[in-house]
Structure formats: structure tokens, C-alpha cells
Coordinates of C-alpha atoms in Angstrom, one line a residue:
Chain A
G21 CA -25.5 -11.2 3.7
A22 CA -21.9 -12.3 2.6
G23 CA -20.3 -10.7 6.0
V24 CA -21.0 -8.6 8.7
S25 CA -22.3 -5.4 8.2
Q26 CA -22.2 -2.3 10.5
S27 CA -23.8 1.1 10.1
P28 CA -23.3 3.9 10.5
R29 CA -19.5 3.6 9.4
Y30 CA -18.7 6.9 10.9
K31 CA -20.8 8.6 13.7
V32 CA -19.8 12.3 15.2
A33 CA -21.9 13.0 18.3
K34 CA -22.1 15.9 20.9
R35 CA -21.4 15.1 24.2
G36 CA -24.8 14.2 26.3
Q37 CA -26.4 12.7 22.9
D38 CA -27.8 9.3 22.3
V39 CA -26.3 7.3 19.8
A40 CA -27.4 3.9 17.9
L41 CA -25.1 1.4 16.0
R42 CA -26.5 -1.3 14.1
C43 CA -24.9 -4.7 13.2
D44 CA -26.5 -7.2 10.9
P45 CA -24.7 -10.5 11.1
I46 CA -24.0 -13.3 8.5
S47 CA -27.4 -14.9 7.7
G48 CA -27.5 -18.4 10.1
H49 CA -24.9 -17.2 12.7
V50 CA -26.7 -17.7 16.2
S51 CA -23.9 -16.1 18.2
L52 CA -23.3 -12.1 18.0
F53 CA -20.7 -10.3 20.1
W54 CA -19.8 -6.6 20.4
Y55 CA -16.2 -5.2 21.1
Q56 CA -14.9 -1.9 22.0
Q57 CA -11.6 -0.9 20.4
A58 CA -10.0 2.4 22.0
L59 CA -7.5 4.2 19.7
G60 CA -4.0 2.0 19.8
Q61 CA -5.8 -0.9 21.9
G62 CA -7.2 -4.1 21.1
P63 CA -10.8 -5.1 21.2
E64 CA -12.3 -5.2 24.3
F65 CA -15.7 -7.7 24.8
L66 CA -18.7 -5.6 25.7
T67 CA -21.6 -8.2 25.3
Y68 CA -22.5 -11.4 23.6
F69 CA -26.2 -12.8 22.2
Q70 CA -27.2 -16.1 21.3
N71 CA -30.1 -15.8 19.1
E72 CA -32.2 -13.2 21.1
A73 CA -30.9 -14.0 24.6
Q74 CA -28.2 -11.9 25.9
L75 CA -25.9 -14.3 27.8
D76 CA -23.2 -12.2 28.8
K77 CA -23.1 -8.2 29.1
S78 CA -20.3 -8.0 31.8
G79 CA -18.0 -5.6 29.5
L80 CA -20.5 -2.9 28.8
P81 CA -18.8 0.0 30.8
S82 CA -21.9 1.7 32.2
D83 CA -25.6 1.4 32.6
R84 CA -25.5 4.0 29.6
F85 CA -24.3 1.1 27.3
F86 CA -27.6 -0.8 26.1
A87 CA -27.7 -3.8 23.6
E88 CA -30.7 -5.8 22.1
R89 CA -31.2 -8.3 19.3
P90 CA -34.8 -8.7 19.4
E91 CA -35.4 -11.3 16.5
G92 CA -32.2 -13.0 16.9
S93 CA -30.8 -11.6 14.0
V94 CA -30.0 -7.7 13.6
S95 CA -28.4 -6.3 16.9
T96 CA -28.3 -2.5 18.1
L97 CA -25.9 -0.8 20.4
K98 CA -27.3 2.1 22.3
I99 CA -25.0 4.5 24.1
Q100 CA -26.9 7.2 26.0
R101 CA -25.7 10.5 27.3
T102 CA -22.5 9.9 25.1
Q103 CA -19.2 11.0 27.0
Q104 CA -15.7 11.7 25.3
E105 CA -14.3 8.6 26.7
D106 CA -16.8 6.4 24.3
S107 CA -15.0 7.6 21.5
A108 CA -13.8 4.2 20.1
V109 CA -14.5 1.9 17.1
Y110 CA -17.3 -0.3 17.7
L111 CA -17.1 -4.0 16.5
C112 CA -19.7 -6.4 16.0
A113 CA -19.0 -10.1 15.2
S114 CA -20.9 -13.3 14.6
S115 CA -20.1 -16.8 14.1
L116 CA -21.9 -20.3 14.2
V117 CA -22.5 -22.0 17.7
D118 CA -20.0 -24.3 18.2
P119 CA -20.0 -26.4 22.0
S120 CA -16.2 -26.5 22.0
G121 CA -15.7 -22.9 21.7
A122 CA -13.4 -23.3 18.6
N123 CA -15.7 -21.4 16.2
V124 CA -14.1 -18.3 14.4
L125 CA -15.5 -14.9 14.7
T126 CA -16.3 -13.0 11.6
F127 CA -15.8 -9.5 12.3
G128 CA -17.8 -6.5 10.6
A129 CA -15.6 -3.3 9.5
G130 CA -16.9 -1.3 12.6
S131 CA -18.5 1.9 13.7
R132 CA -16.1 4.8 14.6
L133 CA -17.7 6.8 16.9
T134 CA -16.5 10.3 18.1
V135 CA -17.7 12.3 20.7
L136 CA -16.9 16.0 20.8
Chain B
A12 CA -9.1 -14.6 33.8
Q13 CA -7.3 -14.9 30.8
S14 CA -4.9 -12.7 28.9
V15 CA -2.8 -12.0 26.0
A16 CA 0.6 -10.2 25.8
Q17 CA 2.1 -8.7 22.7
P18 CA 5.0 -7.2 24.0
E19 CA 6.1 -5.7 20.7
D20 CA 3.8 -2.6 19.4
Q21 CA 5.8 -2.7 16.2
V22 CA 7.8 -4.7 14.2
N23 CA 9.7 -3.9 11.4
V24 CA 11.4 -6.3 8.4
A25 CA 12.6 -5.9 5.1
E26 CA 10.7 -7.4 2.4
G27 CA 11.8 -11.1 1.8
N28 CA 13.0 -11.5 5.1
P29 CA 11.3 -14.1 7.7
L30 CA 8.8 -12.2 10.3
T31 CA 7.9 -13.1 13.7
V32 CA 5.1 -11.4 15.7
K33 CA 5.2 -12.5 19.3
C34 CA 2.5 -13.5 21.7
T35 CA 2.4 -14.8 25.1
Y36 CA -1.2 -15.8 26.8
S37 CA -2.3 -16.5 30.3
V38 CA -5.3 -19.1 30.5
S39 CA -6.5 -21.3 33.3
G40 CA -6.5 -24.8 31.5
N41 CA -6.1 -25.7 27.7
P42 CA -6.0 -22.5 25.6
Y43 CA -7.6 -21.9 22.0
L44 CA -5.7 -19.4 19.9
F45 CA -6.0 -17.3 17.6
W46 CA -4.5 -14.5 14.8
Y47 CA -6.2 -11.8 13.1
V48 CA -5.3 -9.3 11.0
Q49 CA -6.6 -5.7 10.6
Y50 CA -6.1 -3.5 7.6
P51 CA -6.7 0.2 7.8
N52 CA -10.6 1.0 8.1
R53 CA -11.3 -2.8 7.9
G54 CA -12.6 -5.4 10.6
L55 CA -10.4 -7.7 11.8
Q56 CA -9.8 -10.9 9.2
F57 CA -9.3 -14.4 11.0
L58 CA -5.7 -15.9 10.1
L59 CA -5.3 -19.0 11.6
K60 CA -6.0 -20.9 15.1
Y61 CA -4.5 -23.7 17.2
I62 CA -6.9 -26.1 19.0
T63 CA -5.6 -29.1 19.4
G64 CA -2.9 -31.5 17.8
D65 CA -0.1 -30.4 15.8
N66 CA 1.8 -27.2 17.6
L67 CA 2.5 -25.6 14.2
V68 CA -0.6 -24.2 12.5
K69 CA -0.6 -22.8 8.9
G70 CA -3.0 -20.3 7.9
S71 CA -4.1 -17.7 5.3
Y72 CA -1.4 -15.6 3.3
G73 CA 1.6 -17.9 4.0
F74 CA 1.4 -17.3 7.8
E75 CA 1.9 -20.2 10.3
A76 CA 2.4 -19.8 14.2
E77 CA 4.0 -22.4 16.7
F78 CA 2.0 -23.1 20.1
N79 CA 4.6 -23.8 22.7
K80 CA 2.8 -25.0 26.0
S81 CA 5.9 -24.5 28.2
Q82 CA 6.4 -21.3 27.0
T83 CA 3.0 -20.0 27.1
S84 CA 3.5 -18.6 23.4
F85 CA 1.8 -18.6 20.5
H86 CA 4.2 -16.5 17.5
L87 CA 3.0 -15.5 14.4
K88 CA 5.7 -16.1 11.7
K89 CA 6.1 -16.0 7.8
P90 CA 9.2 -17.1 5.8
S91 CA 9.1 -14.3 3.5
A92 CA 7.3 -11.2 4.4
L93 CA 5.7 -9.2 1.7
V94 CA 5.3 -5.1 1.8
S95 CA 1.4 -6.1 1.7
D96 CA 1.7 -8.0 5.1
S97 CA 2.0 -4.6 6.6
A98 CA -0.9 -4.2 9.0
L99 CA -2.2 -4.4 12.7
Y100 CA -1.9 -8.0 14.1
F101 CA -3.9 -9.4 16.7
C102 CA -3.5 -12.2 19.2
A103 CA -6.4 -13.7 21.0
V104 CA -7.1 -16.6 23.3
R105 CA -10.3 -18.2 24.9
V106 CA -10.7 -21.3 26.9
P107 CA -12.6 -24.4 25.7
S108 CA -16.4 -24.0 26.5
G109 CA -19.8 -23.6 25.0
Y110 CA -19.5 -20.1 25.5
S111 CA -16.4 -17.8 26.3
T112 CA -14.9 -14.5 25.7
L113 CA -12.4 -14.3 22.7
T114 CA -9.7 -11.9 24.6
F115 CA -7.1 -9.8 22.7
G116 CA -3.5 -8.6 22.8
K117 CA -3.0 -5.0 22.2
G118 CA -1.7 -5.5 19.1
T119 CA 1.4 -5.4 16.8
M120 CA 2.1 -2.8 14.1
L121 CA 4.0 -4.8 11.4
L122 CA 5.7 -2.8 9.0
V123 CA 7.4 -4.3 5.7
S124 CA 10.0 -2.0 3.8
P125 CA 10.8 -2.7 0.0

């Protein structure tokens, strides 16, 4: 596609519910990142995929957070037993692989999760 | 560990005046530095990056940024602000490697008044 697509754009969940957030990256982008942006804060890294391999999940805040990218394209971020502190905008970004690290990340519009 | 500081929560400037949004960074080794802009209900949009070479980097929409290694700064500038420049601006840093995390500052809200 022309850009990174995320769905749903808005999600309201009751505390304790499970949620799944979808990211459809730019076609051909090998790298995929998930970030969490709390209100009034900058994006914070959650996890990184290169193709289907999850190379870094050091930013996931707890074992309630799980991400997958089984076929190396679409990715899903799942949050189990949601808590109020999970309320945030979840941003997905994709990029080409660049060994130098100079590649630019293209971000989606985000999924805004509100946990009541 | 790498980090970015954006010391101003908000910058106010009148249309037509020059603007500066400040950013300082901390990283081991040489940094790659980026500026992104975020409009309401939209994702982050890339403005410009510094990788190597000329310390003055020019980007989209007339923005530029100056890399200063001695001051570990990468301030965003524009000679003449537009009302449409009003948005949230993020500075980010990463280290040169095959894979490294892009670390963001907390953001600076730029408000340009008519």
C-alpha cells in the first residue's frame, strides 16, 4: 500500500478485556516496529521485527503484551487483560532494511486504546 | 543507553518570524539524528535527518537543523514560520548499526500565531 495502515483507529476496552491491534506495513518493508505513545509523551519502543523474526521485544512492558508477524507482512499487537495504564496510542512503523541504520521509519496513524 | 532531551514543552512564535525547536542528545559514539512532526490524529511524519557530512541539514517544508557535536545538539529551525507549521515536533536519535532502536524525545508543541 501507499502507507502504513493501522486498525482499529480507536478502541475502547473494559479493564480485563483482551485487545488486538493490526498493522499493515508498506509493501516490501522488511522492518516493522511497534511504539507506545502515552498522552503528552514521546513514542516509546516496544518491539521490532525483521520479516517474521521478532529480533527485539525488550520494550514490551509486561508479559500481557504479545506481538507477532507470522508471514513477514501484517503484524498484530495483542494486549491481554488490559489495565488502565495500557491506555495510549500504539504506533506501528515500517522501513526498508539499511545496515547502516540510516533508514527512515514511516509511521501509521496509530491505534488509540482507552481502557475504562 | 541513548536519550533525547527537548527542554521546551511549547514554543510560541508569530507568523513570519524565525523559529527554533531545541534538541540535545546523549549516545555512545556517532549519532544518527531525526526530526519528525505529528499533526492531530495523524502519525509521525519525517522531516529531516543527519547522518554524516554537512552539519546543516535541509528538510521538508523549509525546515532545517544544525548538528553541533560539541554541544550534542540538533536544533530544528525555520527562517519564517507559518501558521500551518503548528504541530508537535519530535527529535529522535539512533546509533549507526544494522539494527538499533530509534529513541524519541517527549516532544515540543509549536504554536504559530497569525
